[in-house]
mmCIF file of C-alpha atoms in Angstrom:
data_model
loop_
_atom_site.group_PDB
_atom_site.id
_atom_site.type_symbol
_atom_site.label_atom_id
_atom_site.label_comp_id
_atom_site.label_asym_id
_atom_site.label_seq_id
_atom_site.Cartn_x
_atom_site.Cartn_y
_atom_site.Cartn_z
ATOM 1 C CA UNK A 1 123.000 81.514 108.045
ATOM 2 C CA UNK A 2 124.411 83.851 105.775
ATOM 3 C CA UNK A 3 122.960 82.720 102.745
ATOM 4 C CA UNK A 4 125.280 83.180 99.372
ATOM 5 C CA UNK A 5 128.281 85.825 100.131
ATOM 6 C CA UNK A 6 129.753 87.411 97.103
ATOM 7 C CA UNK A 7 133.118 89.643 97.879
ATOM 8 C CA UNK A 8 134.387 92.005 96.823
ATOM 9 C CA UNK A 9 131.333 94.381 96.413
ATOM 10 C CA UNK A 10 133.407 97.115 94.023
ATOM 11 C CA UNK A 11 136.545 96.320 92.315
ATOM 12 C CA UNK A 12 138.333 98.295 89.682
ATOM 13 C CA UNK A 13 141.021 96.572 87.399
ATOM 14 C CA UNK A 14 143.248 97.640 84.447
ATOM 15 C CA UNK A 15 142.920 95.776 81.357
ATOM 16 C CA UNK A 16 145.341 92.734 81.150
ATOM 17 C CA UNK A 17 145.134 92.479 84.587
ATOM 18 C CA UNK A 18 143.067 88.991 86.917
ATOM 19 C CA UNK A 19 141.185 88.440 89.411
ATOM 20 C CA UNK A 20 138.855 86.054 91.372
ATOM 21 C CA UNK A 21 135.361 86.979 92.362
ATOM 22 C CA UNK A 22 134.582 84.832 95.485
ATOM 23 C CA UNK A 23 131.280 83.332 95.856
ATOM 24 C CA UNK A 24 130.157 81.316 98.820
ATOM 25 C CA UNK A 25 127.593 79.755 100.174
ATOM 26 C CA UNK A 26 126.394 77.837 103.634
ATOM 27 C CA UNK A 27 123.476 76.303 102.656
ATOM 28 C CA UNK A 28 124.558 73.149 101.325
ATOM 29 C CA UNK A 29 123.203 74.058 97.914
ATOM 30 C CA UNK A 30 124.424 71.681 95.190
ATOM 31 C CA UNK A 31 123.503 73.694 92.018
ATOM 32 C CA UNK A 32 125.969 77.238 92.159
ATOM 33 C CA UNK A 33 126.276 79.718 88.863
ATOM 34 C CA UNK A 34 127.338 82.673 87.819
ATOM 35 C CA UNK A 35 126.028 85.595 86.207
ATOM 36 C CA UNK A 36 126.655 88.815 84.787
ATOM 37 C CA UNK A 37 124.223 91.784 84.623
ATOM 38 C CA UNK A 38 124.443 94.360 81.742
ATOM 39 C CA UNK A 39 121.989 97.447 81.027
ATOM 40 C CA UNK A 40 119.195 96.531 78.480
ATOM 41 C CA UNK A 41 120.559 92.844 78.400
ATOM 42 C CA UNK A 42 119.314 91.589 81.992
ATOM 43 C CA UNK A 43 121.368 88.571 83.683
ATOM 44 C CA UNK A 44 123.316 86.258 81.416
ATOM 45 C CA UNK A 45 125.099 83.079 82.829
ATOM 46 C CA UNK A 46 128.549 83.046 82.795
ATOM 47 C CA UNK A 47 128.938 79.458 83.996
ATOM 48 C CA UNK A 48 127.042 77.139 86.432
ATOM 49 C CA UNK A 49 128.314 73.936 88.445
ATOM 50 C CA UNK A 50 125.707 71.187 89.699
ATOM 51 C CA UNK A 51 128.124 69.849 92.113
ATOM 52 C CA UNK A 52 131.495 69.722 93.852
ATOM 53 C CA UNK A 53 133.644 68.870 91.235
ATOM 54 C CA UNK A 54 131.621 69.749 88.042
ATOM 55 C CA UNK A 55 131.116 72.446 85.652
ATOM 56 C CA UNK A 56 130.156 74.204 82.684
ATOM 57 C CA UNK A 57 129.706 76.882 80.566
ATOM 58 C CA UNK A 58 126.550 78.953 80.273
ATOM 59 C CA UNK A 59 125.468 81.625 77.692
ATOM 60 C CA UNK A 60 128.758 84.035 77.576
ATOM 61 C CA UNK A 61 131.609 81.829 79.112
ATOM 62 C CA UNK A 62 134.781 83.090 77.430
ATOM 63 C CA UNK A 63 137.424 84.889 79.988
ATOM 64 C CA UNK A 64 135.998 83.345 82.619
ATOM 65 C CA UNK A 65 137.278 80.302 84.467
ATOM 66 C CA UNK A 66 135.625 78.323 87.061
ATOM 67 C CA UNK A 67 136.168 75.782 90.297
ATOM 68 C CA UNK A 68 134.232 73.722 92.469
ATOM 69 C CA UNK A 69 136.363 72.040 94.691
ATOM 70 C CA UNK A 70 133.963 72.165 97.501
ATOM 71 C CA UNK A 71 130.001 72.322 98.130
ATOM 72 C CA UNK A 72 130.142 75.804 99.594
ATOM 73 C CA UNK A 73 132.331 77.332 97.880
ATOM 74 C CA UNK A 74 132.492 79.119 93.855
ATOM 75 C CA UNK A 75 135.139 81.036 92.406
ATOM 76 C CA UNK A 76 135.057 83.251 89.197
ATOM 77 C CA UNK A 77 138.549 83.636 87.852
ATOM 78 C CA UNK A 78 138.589 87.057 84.814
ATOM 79 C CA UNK A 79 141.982 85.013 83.484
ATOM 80 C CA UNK A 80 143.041 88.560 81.284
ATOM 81 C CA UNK A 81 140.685 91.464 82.214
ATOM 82 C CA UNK A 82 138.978 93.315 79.264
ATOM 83 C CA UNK A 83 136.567 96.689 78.920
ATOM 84 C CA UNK A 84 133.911 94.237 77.624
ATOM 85 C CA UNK A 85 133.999 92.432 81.275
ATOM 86 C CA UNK A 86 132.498 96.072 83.236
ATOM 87 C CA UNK A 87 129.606 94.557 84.281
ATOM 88 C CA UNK A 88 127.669 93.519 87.501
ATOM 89 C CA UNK A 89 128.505 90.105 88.472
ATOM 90 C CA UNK A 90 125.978 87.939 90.806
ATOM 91 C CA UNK A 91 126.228 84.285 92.125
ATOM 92 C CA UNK A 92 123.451 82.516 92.793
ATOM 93 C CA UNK A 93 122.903 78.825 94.476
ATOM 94 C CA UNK A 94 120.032 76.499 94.533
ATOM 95 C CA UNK A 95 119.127 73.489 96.866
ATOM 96 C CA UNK A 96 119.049 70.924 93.720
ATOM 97 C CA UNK A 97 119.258 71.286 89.715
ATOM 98 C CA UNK A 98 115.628 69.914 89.475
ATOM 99 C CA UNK A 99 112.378 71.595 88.429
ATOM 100 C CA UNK A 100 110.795 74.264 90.087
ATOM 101 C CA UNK A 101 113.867 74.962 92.642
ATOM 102 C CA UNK A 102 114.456 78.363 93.843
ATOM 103 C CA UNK A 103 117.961 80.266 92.699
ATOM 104 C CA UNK A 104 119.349 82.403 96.078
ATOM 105 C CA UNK A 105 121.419 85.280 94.948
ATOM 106 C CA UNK A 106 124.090 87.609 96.236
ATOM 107 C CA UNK A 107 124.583 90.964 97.006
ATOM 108 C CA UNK A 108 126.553 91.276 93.768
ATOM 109 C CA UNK A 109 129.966 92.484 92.844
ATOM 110 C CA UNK A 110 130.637 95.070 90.662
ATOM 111 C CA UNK A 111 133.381 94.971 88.341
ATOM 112 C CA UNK A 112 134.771 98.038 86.318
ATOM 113 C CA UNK A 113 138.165 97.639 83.478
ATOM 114 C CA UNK A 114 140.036 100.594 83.086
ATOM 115 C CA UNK B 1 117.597 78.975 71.393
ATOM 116 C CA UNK B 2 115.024 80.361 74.188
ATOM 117 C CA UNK B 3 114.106 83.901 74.860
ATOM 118 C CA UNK B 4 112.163 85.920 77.156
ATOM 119 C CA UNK B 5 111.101 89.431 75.552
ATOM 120 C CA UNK B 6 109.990 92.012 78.161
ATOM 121 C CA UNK B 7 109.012 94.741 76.340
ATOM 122 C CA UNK B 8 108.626 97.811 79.028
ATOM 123 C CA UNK B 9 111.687 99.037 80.384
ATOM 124 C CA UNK B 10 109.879 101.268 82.558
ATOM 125 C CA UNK B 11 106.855 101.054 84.031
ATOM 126 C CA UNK B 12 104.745 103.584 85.647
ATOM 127 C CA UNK B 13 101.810 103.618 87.527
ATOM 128 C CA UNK B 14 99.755 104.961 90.375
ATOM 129 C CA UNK B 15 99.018 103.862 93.723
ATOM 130 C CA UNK B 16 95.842 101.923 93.708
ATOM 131 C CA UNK B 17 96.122 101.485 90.532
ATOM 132 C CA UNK B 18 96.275 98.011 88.532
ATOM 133 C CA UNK B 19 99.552 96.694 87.516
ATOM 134 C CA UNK B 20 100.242 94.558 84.464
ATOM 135 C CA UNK B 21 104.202 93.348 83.975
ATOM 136 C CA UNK B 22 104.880 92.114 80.514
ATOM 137 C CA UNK B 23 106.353 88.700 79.950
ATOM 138 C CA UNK B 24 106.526 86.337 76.781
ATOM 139 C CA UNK B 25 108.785 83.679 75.921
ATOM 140 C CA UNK B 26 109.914 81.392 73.073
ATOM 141 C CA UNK B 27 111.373 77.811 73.983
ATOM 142 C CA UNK B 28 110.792 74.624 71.830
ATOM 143 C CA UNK B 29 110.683 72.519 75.353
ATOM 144 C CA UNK B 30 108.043 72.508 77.869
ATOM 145 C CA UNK B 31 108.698 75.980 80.168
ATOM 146 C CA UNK B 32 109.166 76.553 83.731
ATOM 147 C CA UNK B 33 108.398 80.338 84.477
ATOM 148 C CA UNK B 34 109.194 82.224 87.416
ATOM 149 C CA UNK B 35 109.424 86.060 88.281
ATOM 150 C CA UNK B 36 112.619 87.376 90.468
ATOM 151 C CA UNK B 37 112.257 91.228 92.057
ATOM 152 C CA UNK B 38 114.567 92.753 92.955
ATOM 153 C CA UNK B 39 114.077 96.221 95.359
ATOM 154 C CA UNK B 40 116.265 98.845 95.846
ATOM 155 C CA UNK B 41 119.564 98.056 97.851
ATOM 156 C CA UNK B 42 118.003 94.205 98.468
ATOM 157 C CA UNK B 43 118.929 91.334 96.465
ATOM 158 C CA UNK B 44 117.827 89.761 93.511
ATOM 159 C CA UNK B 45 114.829 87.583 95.152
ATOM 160 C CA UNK B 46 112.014 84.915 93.363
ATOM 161 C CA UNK B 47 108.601 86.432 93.822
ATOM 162 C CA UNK B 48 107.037 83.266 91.996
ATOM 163 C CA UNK B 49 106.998 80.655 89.743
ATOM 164 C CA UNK B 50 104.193 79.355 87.724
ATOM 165 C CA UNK B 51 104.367 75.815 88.791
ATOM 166 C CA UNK B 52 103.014 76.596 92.325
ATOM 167 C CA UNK B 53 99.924 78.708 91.232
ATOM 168 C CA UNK B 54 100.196 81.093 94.168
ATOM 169 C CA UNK B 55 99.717 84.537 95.197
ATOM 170 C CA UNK B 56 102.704 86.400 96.543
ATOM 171 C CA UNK B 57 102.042 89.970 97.849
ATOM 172 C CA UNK B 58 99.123 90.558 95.795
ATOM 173 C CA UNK B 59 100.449 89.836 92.784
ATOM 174 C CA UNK B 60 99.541 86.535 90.225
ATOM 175 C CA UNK B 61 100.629 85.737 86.904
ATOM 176 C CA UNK B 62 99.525 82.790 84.190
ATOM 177 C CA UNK B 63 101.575 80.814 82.263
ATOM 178 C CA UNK B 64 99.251 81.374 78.898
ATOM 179 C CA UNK B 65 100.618 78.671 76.323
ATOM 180 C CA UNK B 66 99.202 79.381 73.873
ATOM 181 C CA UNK B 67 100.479 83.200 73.880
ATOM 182 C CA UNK B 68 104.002 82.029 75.227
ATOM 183 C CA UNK B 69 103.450 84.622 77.848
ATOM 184 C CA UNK B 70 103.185 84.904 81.549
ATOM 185 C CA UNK B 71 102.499 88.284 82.638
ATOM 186 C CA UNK B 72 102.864 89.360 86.142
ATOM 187 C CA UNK B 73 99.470 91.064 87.549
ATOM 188 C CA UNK B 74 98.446 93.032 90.334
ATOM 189 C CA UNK B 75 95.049 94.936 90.815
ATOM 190 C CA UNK B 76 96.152 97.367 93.535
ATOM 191 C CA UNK B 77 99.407 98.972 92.965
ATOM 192 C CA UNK B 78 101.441 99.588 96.418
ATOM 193 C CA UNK B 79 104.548 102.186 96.771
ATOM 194 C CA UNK B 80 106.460 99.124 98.049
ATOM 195 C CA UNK B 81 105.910 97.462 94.394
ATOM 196 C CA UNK B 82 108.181 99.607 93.338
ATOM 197 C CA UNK B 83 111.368 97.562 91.820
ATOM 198 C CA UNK B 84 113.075 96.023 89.125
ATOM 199 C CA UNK B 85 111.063 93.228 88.251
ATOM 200 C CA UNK B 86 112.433 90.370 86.181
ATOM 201 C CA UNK B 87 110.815 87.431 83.783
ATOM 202 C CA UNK B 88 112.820 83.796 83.740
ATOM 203 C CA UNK B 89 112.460 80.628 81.992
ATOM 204 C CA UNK B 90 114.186 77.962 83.264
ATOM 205 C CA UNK B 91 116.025 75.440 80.462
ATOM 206 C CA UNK B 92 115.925 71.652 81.073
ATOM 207 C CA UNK B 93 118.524 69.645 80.380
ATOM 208 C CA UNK B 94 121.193 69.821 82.602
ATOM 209 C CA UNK B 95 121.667 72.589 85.913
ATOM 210 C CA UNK B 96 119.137 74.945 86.953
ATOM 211 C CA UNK B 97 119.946 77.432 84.321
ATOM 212 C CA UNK B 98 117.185 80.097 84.099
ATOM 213 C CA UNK B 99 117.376 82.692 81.016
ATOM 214 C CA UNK B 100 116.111 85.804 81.944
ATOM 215 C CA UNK B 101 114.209 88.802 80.283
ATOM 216 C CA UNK B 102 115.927 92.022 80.382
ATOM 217 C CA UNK B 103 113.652 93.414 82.806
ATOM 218 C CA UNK B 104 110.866 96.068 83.635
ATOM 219 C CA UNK B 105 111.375 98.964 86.327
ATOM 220 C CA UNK B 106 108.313 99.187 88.267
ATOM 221 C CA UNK B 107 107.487 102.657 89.885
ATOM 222 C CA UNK B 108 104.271 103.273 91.386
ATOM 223 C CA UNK B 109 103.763 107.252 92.375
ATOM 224 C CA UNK B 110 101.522 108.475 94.933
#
């Protein structure tokens, strides 16, 4: 049981340029999100998904695209990469979208733009 | 639109020593609190939540209403304490979406 995998750990783009951060997980989690981490602004969400098959937008959503064509798995696409986007980027998952559930996070990926 | 304010970005204290983690919160709805850790080279990890009333490695924290706060609290500070320690609310409505505080770096000196 691995938990929620996040790859790659370190990637370093030019501006203009996209990507996908992959995020899986194997717990059977319904509720999967993304956020990014910034110094002196803690986490942010990026965008969140309750299920295969839906999603939508959190707190700072533009240049980021989403999927959730399966349970496990929850890709972050950076459509046109931008300075602004250097940040630390985490996936989390919980069991449900109902009160009191716990989120499970990654390792993290961090993201520069050149 | 909700908030969490943590006002310490650094937090240091002794070993033995009592800890108090600052947490308060604005949010129109009725709030679900929790507190993540997060220790060096580990992942980003819930400690607790207010809900469940427990005690997690020592340390407790409130939910005061009436202050909007929920402070995190420990009377004997450990070295393994040290770590970035962060305050969440989660928003109903739709996902699990917790907005977090920008967080407080616990380090606890011998």
């Amino acid at each position: 049981n691995a938990g929620v995998t996040q790859t790659p750990k370190f990637q370093v783009l030019k501006t203009g340029q996209s990507m996908t951060l992959q995020c899986a997980q194997d717990m059977n989690h319904e509720y999967m999100s993304w956020y990014r981490q910034d110094p002196g602004m803690g986490l942010r969400l990026i965008h969140y998904s309750v299920g295969a098959g839906i999603t939508d937008q959190g707190e700072v959503p533009n240049g980021y695209n989403v999927s959730r064509s399966t349970t496990e798995d929850f890709p972050l696409r950076l459509l046109s990469a931008a300075p602004s986007q250097t940040s630390v980027y985490f996936c989390a998952s919980s069991y449900s979208s109902g009160t009191n559930e716990k989120l499970f996070f990654g390792s993290g990926t961090q993201l520069s733009v050149l | 639109a909700q908030r969490v304010t943590q006002p310490e970005k650094l937090l240091s204290v002794f070993k033995g020593a009592p800890v108090e983690l600052k947490c308060n919160y604005s949010y129109s709805g009725s709030p679900e609190l929790f507190w993540y850790v997060q220790y060096s080279r580990q992942r980003l990890q819930l400690l607790l939540r207010h809900i469940s009333r427990e005690s997690i490695k020592g340390f407790t924290a409130d939910l005061n209403k009436g202050e909007t706060s929920f402070h995190l609290k420990k009377p004997f500070a450990q070295e393994e304490d040290s770590a970035m320690y962060y305050c969440a609310l989660r928003v109903t409505g739709g996902g699990n979406k917790l907005t977090f505080g920008t967080g407080t770096q616990l380090k606890v000196e011998l």
